[in-house]
Amino acid sequence: MARYILSLALAAELATAFPWVASSPGVDSSLLFHRAPVKRDDANCPFNPNHKGAAPYTAQYPYTGAKNGLPGTGVGGIKVPADGDTAHYYTPPGSGDIRGPCPGLNAAANHNFLSHDGITTFTELVDAQQNLYNIGYDLAVTLATLGVSLDGDIVTGKLSIGCDATSRTSLLGLGSLLGSELGLNGHNKFEGDTSLTRNDYFLSPARDDYNFNGTLFGYMQKTCNGNFNRENLALYRYQRYQQSIAENGNFYYGPKALLLYGAASFLYELFPSFGPAGNPDLPTIESFFGAAPDGNGGWNHIPERIPPNWYNRKTPYSNLDVGGEILAQYALYPVLFGGNIGQNNFDALGNYGSQGQITGGKLTADANALRCLLFQISTENVPSSLSGVLTLPVQILQWAVGKLNVPGVFGGSGCPGT
């Protein structure tokens, strides 16, 4: 399959440079010109000509031992960065380095667990999540698969952790089967409305759904009052949901919104020193979100970083674990999945999920069924608005299945399609 996509990409490049290729015997010209027009990066996307991969893991500093996209030991409680591991000490981003909407990935890049310029790969993502945060191999692969398949390039395995950098993530700068590769900034793919500290896409005149919003961070801190635990973050997620219904006439809260609950759980499951055994306090969250008091009751943004004297969680954070936290948060403040047709005019999604996990617009799954729903939204076409589905080419869906339907991830889980 990868060989087919590579051949198609090369053929399209030849057809552009040499038009006579399209009329050559044996060439199906309908394939050559099927690719959507691609612009060569977002005009405001930073560019660093000196791309370097993530800092290597060594025998002296192995962390959980994850390398080359394979499982690590899962044994955490490790100081990160380790004393003496200067390669993973904090290095602020330069003007040419890309950062995006995910504080955890921004911090990883600022410590060289990911490529410092923000152009990362599937393998780097799988390794970094395990070694830095002790995210379980299954969840690390799930998140990396979602990121690369929706916002990056399945041929090169590359992804921008922020803006559209198609010329650097795609093969020969051609773009993916979806056209331009928007990076994690792309709206309603991985990123979605009701983020903890980022604007809803349509509420920003500049369509800025990726930069830190100090006002939203202040709202979150006011609700959590220095304790970013499950109960307080569930309440804040509910408040953001209600805010989006009231203010965002294009608000959409589809099946992938489940990932927003998962991301919120990182604040108390991954970010505290020793994970859930630690304290999800304000200094910790300030550090990972790059939030700094402005002296007037507001919040400015500085580069994200790992707090001093910090240890990763002791046990891996798995797909089943994050599913349990999604359910626990949702159960505290159940809401409908669906979207607005104008401000304060919400329409429920209806039913979704191969096992009826979303029924009548409400989440009704148990932990195992929710894990299966995560597999489904990672490997199938999923509603991206009230009136449409993000239809992915079959090659992308097959690539995602190939990454996820393997032992240690979803293989053998009993989920439909595995």
XYZ file of C-alpha atoms in Angstrom, residues 16-277:
262
model
C 3.230 18.206 -13.567
C 6.778 18.654 -14.810
C 6.330 16.636 -18.024
C 2.726 16.819 -19.305
C 3.325 14.199 -21.967
C 3.496 11.555 -19.204
C -0.280 11.711 -18.809
C -0.837 10.510 -22.390
C 1.779 7.744 -22.312
C 0.607 4.142 -22.859
C -0.379 2.383 -19.641
C -0.744 5.606 -17.611
C -4.139 6.211 -15.999
C -4.264 9.992 -16.192
C -7.319 10.146 -13.919
C -5.051 9.172 -11.040
C -2.369 11.710 -11.866
C -4.540 14.780 -11.508
C -6.780 13.609 -8.685
C -4.623 15.235 -6.000
C -6.035 18.450 -4.601
C -4.126 21.689 -5.242
C -1.498 22.217 -2.565
C -0.205 25.513 -1.265
C 3.371 25.388 -0.053
C 2.901 25.948 3.689
C 0.949 28.475 5.659
C 2.373 31.924 4.923
C 2.997 32.543 8.625
C 4.412 29.102 9.417
C 7.931 29.347 10.888
C 10.742 27.785 8.907
C 13.960 26.374 10.363
C 16.394 25.281 7.625
C 18.432 23.310 10.163
C 16.137 20.358 10.856
C 17.460 17.968 13.463
C 15.686 14.918 14.766
C 14.875 14.345 18.409
C 17.825 13.950 20.771
C 18.754 10.250 20.939
C 18.180 7.975 23.910
C 21.322 6.333 25.209
C 22.337 3.435 27.418
C 23.118 5.974 30.134
C 19.778 7.773 29.745
C 17.248 5.248 28.371
C 14.168 6.514 30.264
C 11.523 3.793 29.698
C 13.634 2.281 26.918
C 11.248 3.094 24.065
C 13.132 3.351 20.738
C 12.329 3.069 17.040
C 8.572 3.130 17.617
C 8.612 -0.012 19.755
C 7.317 -0.592 23.302
C 9.425 0.483 26.241
C 9.488 -1.179 29.623
C 6.537 0.776 30.994
C 8.487 1.235 34.220
C 8.280 4.887 35.195
C 8.975 7.001 38.243
C 12.018 8.302 36.343
C 13.422 11.801 36.673
C 12.931 13.727 33.420
C 15.206 15.093 32.197
C 17.711 12.922 34.022
C 20.556 14.649 35.820
C 23.406 15.012 33.345
C 21.271 14.377 30.245
C 22.027 17.762 28.709
C 20.560 16.686 25.362
C 17.104 16.813 26.952
C 17.570 19.962 29.012
C 15.185 22.805 28.229
C 15.959 24.768 25.056
C 13.510 27.565 24.179
C 12.059 27.559 20.668
C 13.604 29.895 18.139
C 11.789 32.101 15.671
C 11.916 29.343 13.048
C 10.511 26.599 15.280
C 6.878 25.463 15.070
C 4.717 25.093 18.150
C 1.013 24.338 18.244
C -2.134 23.721 20.285
C -0.861 20.808 22.420
C 1.115 21.927 25.506
C 2.456 18.419 26.115
C 3.969 18.174 22.634
C 5.301 21.740 22.803
C 7.089 20.874 26.055
C 8.448 17.677 24.475
C 9.889 19.676 21.564
C 11.381 22.273 23.921
C 13.248 19.419 25.625
C 14.233 17.710 22.348
C 12.138 14.601 22.959
C 10.640 15.648 19.616
C 12.448 17.459 16.806
C 13.058 20.961 18.087
C 11.789 22.621 14.901
C 8.353 21.018 15.372
C 8.491 18.721 12.340
C 8.213 15.325 13.983
C 7.572 11.732 12.888
C 5.329 8.861 13.858
C 8.279 7.056 15.468
C 9.412 10.114 17.441
C 5.886 10.594 18.755
C 5.556 6.990 19.920
C 8.967 7.052 21.622
C 8.603 10.495 23.215
C 5.200 9.821 24.756
C 6.514 6.690 26.442
C 9.885 8.036 27.554
C 8.792 11.475 28.710
C 5.323 10.871 30.160
C 5.181 7.049 30.473
C 2.132 6.961 28.238
C 1.380 3.314 27.479
C 2.498 1.951 24.121
C -1.107 1.385 23.038
C -2.181 4.967 23.734
C 1.057 6.382 22.312
C 0.456 4.547 19.021
C -3.216 5.587 18.977
C -2.424 9.282 19.396
C 0.462 9.204 16.914
C -1.747 7.421 14.367
C -4.528 9.973 14.730
C -2.089 12.875 14.384
C -0.229 11.612 11.317
C -3.274 10.241 9.478
C -5.459 13.327 9.985
C -2.919 16.161 9.922
C 0.330 14.751 8.513
C 1.631 12.383 5.852
C 1.334 8.590 5.963
C 4.057 8.108 3.323
C 6.782 10.052 5.126
C 5.275 9.533 8.582
C 5.861 13.237 9.278
C 3.672 15.717 11.124
C 3.866 19.387 12.011
C 2.941 19.874 15.671
C 1.459 23.229 14.669
C 0.962 25.003 11.353
C 0.790 23.799 7.752
C 4.342 22.848 6.740
C 3.442 20.713 3.742
C 6.729 21.353 1.929
C 8.556 19.739 4.843
C 6.150 16.977 5.874
C 5.139 15.541 2.507
C 6.955 13.619 -0.186
C 8.611 16.100 -2.579
C 6.345 18.799 -1.108
C 3.383 17.325 -2.984
C 0.989 17.175 -0.077
C -0.957 14.162 1.099
C -3.970 12.389 -0.331
C -6.007 15.098 1.416
C -4.073 17.955 -0.216
C -2.250 20.323 2.144
C -1.110 18.847 5.438
C -2.473 21.314 7.961
C -0.555 20.091 10.999
C -2.173 19.896 14.425
C -3.596 23.399 13.924
C -6.079 21.962 11.396
C -9.647 22.459 12.621
C -12.043 19.598 13.446
C -9.547 16.866 12.698
C -7.504 16.405 15.861
C -8.077 19.923 17.220
C -11.648 20.833 18.153
C -13.886 23.416 19.795
C -14.032 23.844 23.605
C -10.273 23.513 24.104
C -9.067 24.265 27.628
C -6.906 27.247 26.607
C -7.350 27.723 22.841
C -10.039 29.653 20.933
C -12.856 27.988 19.067
C -11.871 28.229 15.414
C -14.816 30.372 14.293
C -14.663 32.701 17.300
C -11.259 34.021 16.253
C -11.249 36.515 13.363
C -7.832 35.152 12.394
C -9.083 31.537 12.767
C -6.503 31.126 15.535
C -7.382 27.891 17.327
C -3.803 27.099 18.346
C -2.193 29.939 20.321
C -2.422 30.164 24.106
C -5.346 32.288 25.306
C -4.548 33.813 28.693
C -8.194 34.682 29.342
C -9.202 31.033 28.989
C -6.327 29.920 31.191
C -7.591 32.403 33.789
C -11.087 30.914 33.546
C -9.652 27.439 34.042
C -7.625 28.527 37.061
C -10.646 30.290 38.574
C -12.709 27.106 38.261
C -9.969 24.775 39.469
C -8.608 27.168 42.122
C -5.133 25.649 42.017
C -6.300 22.012 41.961
C -6.551 20.657 38.405
C -8.139 17.362 39.331
C -10.829 15.306 37.566
C -13.787 16.955 39.271
C -12.673 20.535 38.655
C -11.602 19.942 35.064
C -14.858 18.150 34.296
C -16.690 21.239 35.521
C -14.474 23.519 33.432
C -15.023 21.352 30.341
C -18.773 21.696 30.926
C -18.413 25.480 31.241
C -16.474 25.649 27.967
C -19.180 23.556 26.280
C -21.892 25.934 27.443
C -19.793 28.928 26.389
C -19.386 27.520 22.877
C -23.121 26.831 22.534
C -23.869 30.424 23.529
C -21.175 32.152 21.448
C -20.156 29.941 18.514
C -22.807 29.581 15.831
C -20.602 26.988 14.097
C -19.832 24.993 17.242
C -19.390 21.279 16.578
C -18.997 18.567 19.209
C -18.685 15.279 17.376
C -17.335 11.847 18.350
C -13.735 13.104 18.312
C -14.650 15.465 21.166
C -13.995 12.433 23.359
C -10.315 13.203 22.815
C -10.803 16.542 24.580
C -11.772 14.739 27.775
C -8.718 12.540 27.336
C -6.494 15.588 26.909
C -7.965 17.153 30.055
C -7.079 13.996 31.999
C -3.404 14.550 31.143
C -3.373 17.490 33.558
C -3.855 15.196 36.547
C -2.693 11.821 35.177
C 0.505 12.858 33.361
C 1.603 16.378 34.273
C 2.067 16.090 38.062
C 5.373 14.684 39.231
C 4.812 10.904 39.584
C 1.530 11.305 37.677
C -1.620 10.573 39.684
C 0.483 10.106 42.817
